[in-house]
XYZ file of C-alpha atoms in Angstrom:
296
model
C 0.204 -0.009 -0.205
C 1.327 3.608 -0.904
C 1.262 4.870 2.770
C 4.742 7.464 2.756
C 2.137 10.488 3.007
C 0.816 8.518 6.556
C 4.467 9.047 8.080
C 3.540 13.309 7.678
C 0.390 12.711 8.863
C 1.252 10.827 12.354
C 3.947 12.823 12.303
C 2.405 15.105 15.344
C 1.843 12.114 17.766
C 5.790 11.914 17.323
C 6.089 13.882 20.355
C 3.505 12.248 22.747
C 3.713 8.568 21.982
C 3.071 6.748 25.330
C -0.253 4.123 25.153
C -1.252 5.109 28.294
C -1.398 8.387 26.869
C -3.827 6.796 24.597
C -5.832 4.879 26.823
C -6.788 7.441 29.553
C -7.397 9.857 26.297
C -10.070 7.801 24.867
C -11.840 7.155 28.097
C -11.261 10.815 28.993
C -13.194 11.590 25.662
C -15.938 9.826 26.971
C -16.388 10.819 29.813
C -15.714 14.907 29.083
C -18.424 13.936 26.250
C -20.683 12.517 28.687
C -20.253 15.677 31.205
C -20.477 18.338 28.388
C -23.272 16.628 26.881
C -25.242 17.286 30.732
C -23.746 20.774 31.460
C -24.854 21.313 27.820
C -28.811 20.402 30.029
C -27.831 21.446 33.096
C -27.475 25.315 31.337
C -30.295 24.861 29.116
C -32.377 23.827 32.770
C -31.542 27.496 34.662
C -32.480 29.909 30.576
C -36.462 27.712 30.443
C -36.840 25.693 33.529
C -36.325 22.137 34.671
C -39.750 21.107 33.572
C -39.348 21.851 30.427
C -36.273 20.390 29.979
C -37.425 17.442 31.325
C -40.132 17.593 28.568
C -37.501 18.562 26.100
C -35.506 15.535 27.153
C -38.494 12.391 26.890
C -39.476 14.482 23.267
C -35.415 13.789 21.927
C -35.094 10.150 23.919
C -38.965 9.139 23.067
C -38.732 10.454 19.772
C -35.941 9.292 18.408
C -37.138 8.562 14.880
C -38.539 12.477 14.369
C -36.822 15.364 12.908
C -35.206 17.484 16.270
C -34.681 14.044 17.471
C -32.519 12.648 14.763
C -31.520 16.163 14.662
C -30.439 15.199 18.787
C -28.762 12.302 18.397
C -26.555 13.576 14.849
C -25.297 17.318 17.231
C -25.048 14.567 20.195
C -21.778 13.941 18.672
C -20.458 17.380 18.935
C -20.001 17.480 22.475
C -17.332 14.266 21.974
C -15.365 16.395 19.361
C -15.013 19.379 21.759
C -13.684 16.351 24.125
C -11.130 15.156 22.034
C -10.080 18.705 21.071
C -9.857 19.159 24.355
C -7.987 15.857 25.359
C -5.367 16.336 22.232
C -4.325 20.125 23.997
C -4.609 19.247 27.402
C -2.729 15.446 26.895
C -0.921 15.563 24.157
C 0.094 19.496 24.523
C -0.654 19.439 20.037
C -3.033 21.481 18.386
C -6.474 19.566 17.408
C -5.866 21.047 13.945
C -3.145 18.049 13.512
C -5.921 15.860 14.279
C -6.289 16.515 10.103
C -3.243 16.569 8.762
C -2.438 19.166 5.650
C -5.661 21.317 5.103
C -5.059 22.332 1.557
C -5.653 18.400 0.921
C -8.783 17.671 4.018
C -10.707 20.378 1.956
C -10.338 19.244 -2.290
C -10.433 15.649 -1.195
C -13.546 15.680 1.036
C -14.652 17.421 -2.337
C -13.293 14.968 -4.776
C -14.575 12.026 -2.750
C -17.474 13.214 -1.728
C -19.339 14.057 -5.163
C -17.612 10.758 -6.339
C -18.782 8.072 -4.356
C -22.220 10.876 -3.635
C -23.118 9.993 -7.022
C -22.757 6.343 -6.895
C -24.080 5.703 -4.093
C -27.125 7.273 -6.593
C -26.530 5.407 -9.717
C -27.031 2.591 -7.141
C -29.713 3.100 -5.775
C -31.298 3.930 -9.389
C -30.141 1.872 -11.474
C -29.187 -1.856 -9.181
C -32.402 -4.153 -9.446
C -33.214 -4.742 -5.758
C -35.867 -6.492 -3.318
C -36.213 -3.205 -0.959
C -39.021 -1.131 -0.755
C -38.681 2.664 -0.738
C -41.820 4.916 0.909
C -41.880 7.917 1.323
C -41.219 9.327 4.604
C -45.207 11.092 5.225
C -43.798 13.484 7.647
C -40.773 14.761 5.617
C -42.517 16.095 2.207
C -40.702 17.570 -0.500
C -40.086 21.411 0.441
C -39.820 20.409 4.273
C -36.760 17.978 3.048
C -35.071 20.789 1.072
C -35.666 23.354 3.631
C -34.082 21.012 6.294
C -31.840 20.385 4.089
C -28.993 22.747 5.602
C -28.968 21.768 9.319
C -29.826 18.320 8.062
C -26.247 17.906 5.570
C -24.419 20.329 8.808
C -25.976 17.964 11.787
C -24.773 14.595 9.495
C -20.970 16.655 9.382
C -20.836 16.823 12.632
C -21.108 13.203 13.685
C -19.177 12.026 10.869
C -16.311 14.579 11.652
C -16.744 13.946 15.142
C -16.270 10.149 14.090
C -13.546 10.509 11.592
C -11.185 12.574 14.097
C -11.572 10.320 16.644
C -11.231 6.931 14.588
C -8.840 7.491 11.669
C -7.499 10.610 13.611
C -6.283 10.749 16.754
C -6.387 6.604 16.674
C -4.580 6.290 13.965
C -1.858 8.613 14.358
C -1.253 7.731 18.355
C -1.174 4.181 17.216
C 0.583 4.290 14.635
C 3.259 6.065 16.322
C 3.374 3.933 19.331
C 3.372 0.507 16.979
C 5.344 1.849 13.349
C 6.379 -1.916 12.557
C 2.230 -3.385 13.389
C -0.800 -2.375 11.376
C -2.473 -2.181 14.647
C -3.304 1.952 13.166
C -5.470 0.014 10.495
C -6.964 -2.900 12.257
C -7.790 -1.888 15.990
C -9.727 2.102 15.548
C -11.504 -0.098 12.658
C -12.431 -2.764 14.624
C -13.466 -0.017 17.560
C -15.588 1.156 15.132
C -17.027 -1.883 14.004
C -17.999 -2.998 17.991
C -19.348 0.277 19.167
C -21.447 1.177 15.963
C -24.885 -1.631 16.668
C -26.421 -1.961 19.524
C -26.820 -5.819 20.042
C -30.716 -5.861 20.775
C -31.270 -3.732 18.170
C -29.537 -5.598 16.205
C -30.693 -8.853 17.051
C -29.252 -11.643 15.041
C -27.893 -8.787 12.592
C -25.732 -8.254 14.762
C -22.285 -9.793 13.250
C -23.574 -8.653 9.741
C -23.688 -5.235 10.875
C -20.311 -5.875 12.954
C -18.398 -7.032 9.709
C -19.524 -3.907 7.400
C -18.817 -1.786 9.570
C -14.615 -2.602 10.124
C -14.787 -3.214 6.165
C -15.715 0.922 6.670
C -13.712 1.188 8.675
C -10.568 -0.144 7.004
C -11.438 1.663 3.894
C -11.428 5.217 5.714
C -8.292 4.572 7.514
C -6.589 3.068 3.847
C -7.424 5.933 2.471
C -5.833 8.419 5.277
C -2.994 6.526 5.268
C -2.808 7.234 1.250
C -3.345 10.468 1.324
C -1.665 11.818 4.888
C -5.205 14.094 5.981
C -8.681 13.469 7.099
C -10.524 14.738 4.019
C -11.153 11.913 2.010
C -12.401 9.626 5.149
C -14.815 12.500 5.869
C -16.196 12.359 1.860
C -16.337 8.953 2.133
C -18.201 8.849 5.470
C -20.619 11.744 4.675
C -21.453 10.546 1.030
C -22.631 6.884 3.066
C -24.379 8.999 5.940
C -26.350 11.375 3.283
C -27.474 8.530 1.850
C -28.626 6.358 4.942
C -29.857 9.036 7.254
C -30.933 11.947 4.912
C -32.133 10.261 1.348
C -32.952 6.129 2.602
C -33.068 5.410 5.688
C -34.131 2.466 7.829
C -37.258 2.562 9.768
C -36.330 2.939 13.662
C -34.165 5.761 15.375
C -32.462 8.779 13.711
C -34.866 7.900 10.436
C -36.547 11.470 10.913
C -34.286 13.905 8.252
C -35.115 10.869 5.531
C -37.149 11.895 1.952
C -37.677 7.803 2.098
C -37.961 5.091 4.794
C -37.424 1.741 4.048
C -39.485 -0.886 5.443
C -37.693 -2.556 7.940
C -35.921 -2.740 11.168
C -31.843 -3.382 12.001
C -33.189 -7.010 14.172
C -35.602 -8.076 10.362
C -33.897 -11.364 9.165
C -33.532 -10.153 5.262
C -30.715 -7.793 6.518
C -28.186 -10.239 7.380
C -28.448 -11.577 3.342
C -28.345 -7.976 2.033
C -24.905 -7.271 3.426
C -23.157 -9.039 0.836
C -23.782 -6.833 -1.536
C -22.913 -3.858 1.093
C -19.856 -5.246 1.388
C -19.479 -5.652 -2.476
C -20.179 -1.665 -2.326
C -17.813 -0.647 -0.174
C -15.462 -2.032 -2.290
C -16.828 -0.165 -4.836
C -16.548 2.918 -3.764
C -13.542 2.551 -1.841
C -11.453 2.021 -5.220
C -13.821 5.031 -6.800
C -12.352 6.748 -3.962
C -9.041 6.372 -5.101
C -9.702 6.511 -8.691
C -10.790 10.149 -8.078
C -7.999 10.831 -5.594
C -5.180 8.997 -7.898
C -3.955 7.046 -5.342
């Protein structure tokens, strides 16, 4: 694999490569992110009162398939992004900007991959024969969907950006400098990415299939990051996938409130496991398409 730019990407982590720092950092990102989330609602309670805040919390958590519930899910990732920036600055004594790689490459790689992969996803959705039914979301007429689109895209970018900064930025950099002769930077963050993405209760018999697909997606994103020496390609790949899965056509259930279309299946539908082999093939195709767009 052509990973020479990877050395440039991971160089800022060389000053503090200790494994104990990384382990503490991962734990503190989770703890600090939750604390910031709680502080935000405590501040809100002071503004609008505890009863109104409690009602809002209930509507957000119980209505996780609504517009506001889905936005809440996506935007809540931002607290963990802020926590990550605090940990990188305080524990590793470096700028959070070093997690991105070269900024010029971040922007250009993002645009190339997002447009290429997004176009490919749309083409596959329209042209390939499928047994999947796409049902219009009756709560989301086209004009409302278009009106919300800027906010929806921003929320998706908060979620995608945070995940990429944690897994392909922070963890990949720290592991690459700590274990330079082993591909742990490629495998371990992708495994964690897969395991943390799926709830066993929600996925039911499809748990293994979901984990395998998410790990494969993580490997593709990590490889693109290494080949380009920046996070732009991984963010573009992830954003294109999530725009399709969250804003265009979403499975019924949590996080489906912003979608123009619904797929009338739950995450534990037994038909989903049979769909995972084509999904893995699609992941391979979009990874190759991204590489062609980037010429890497």
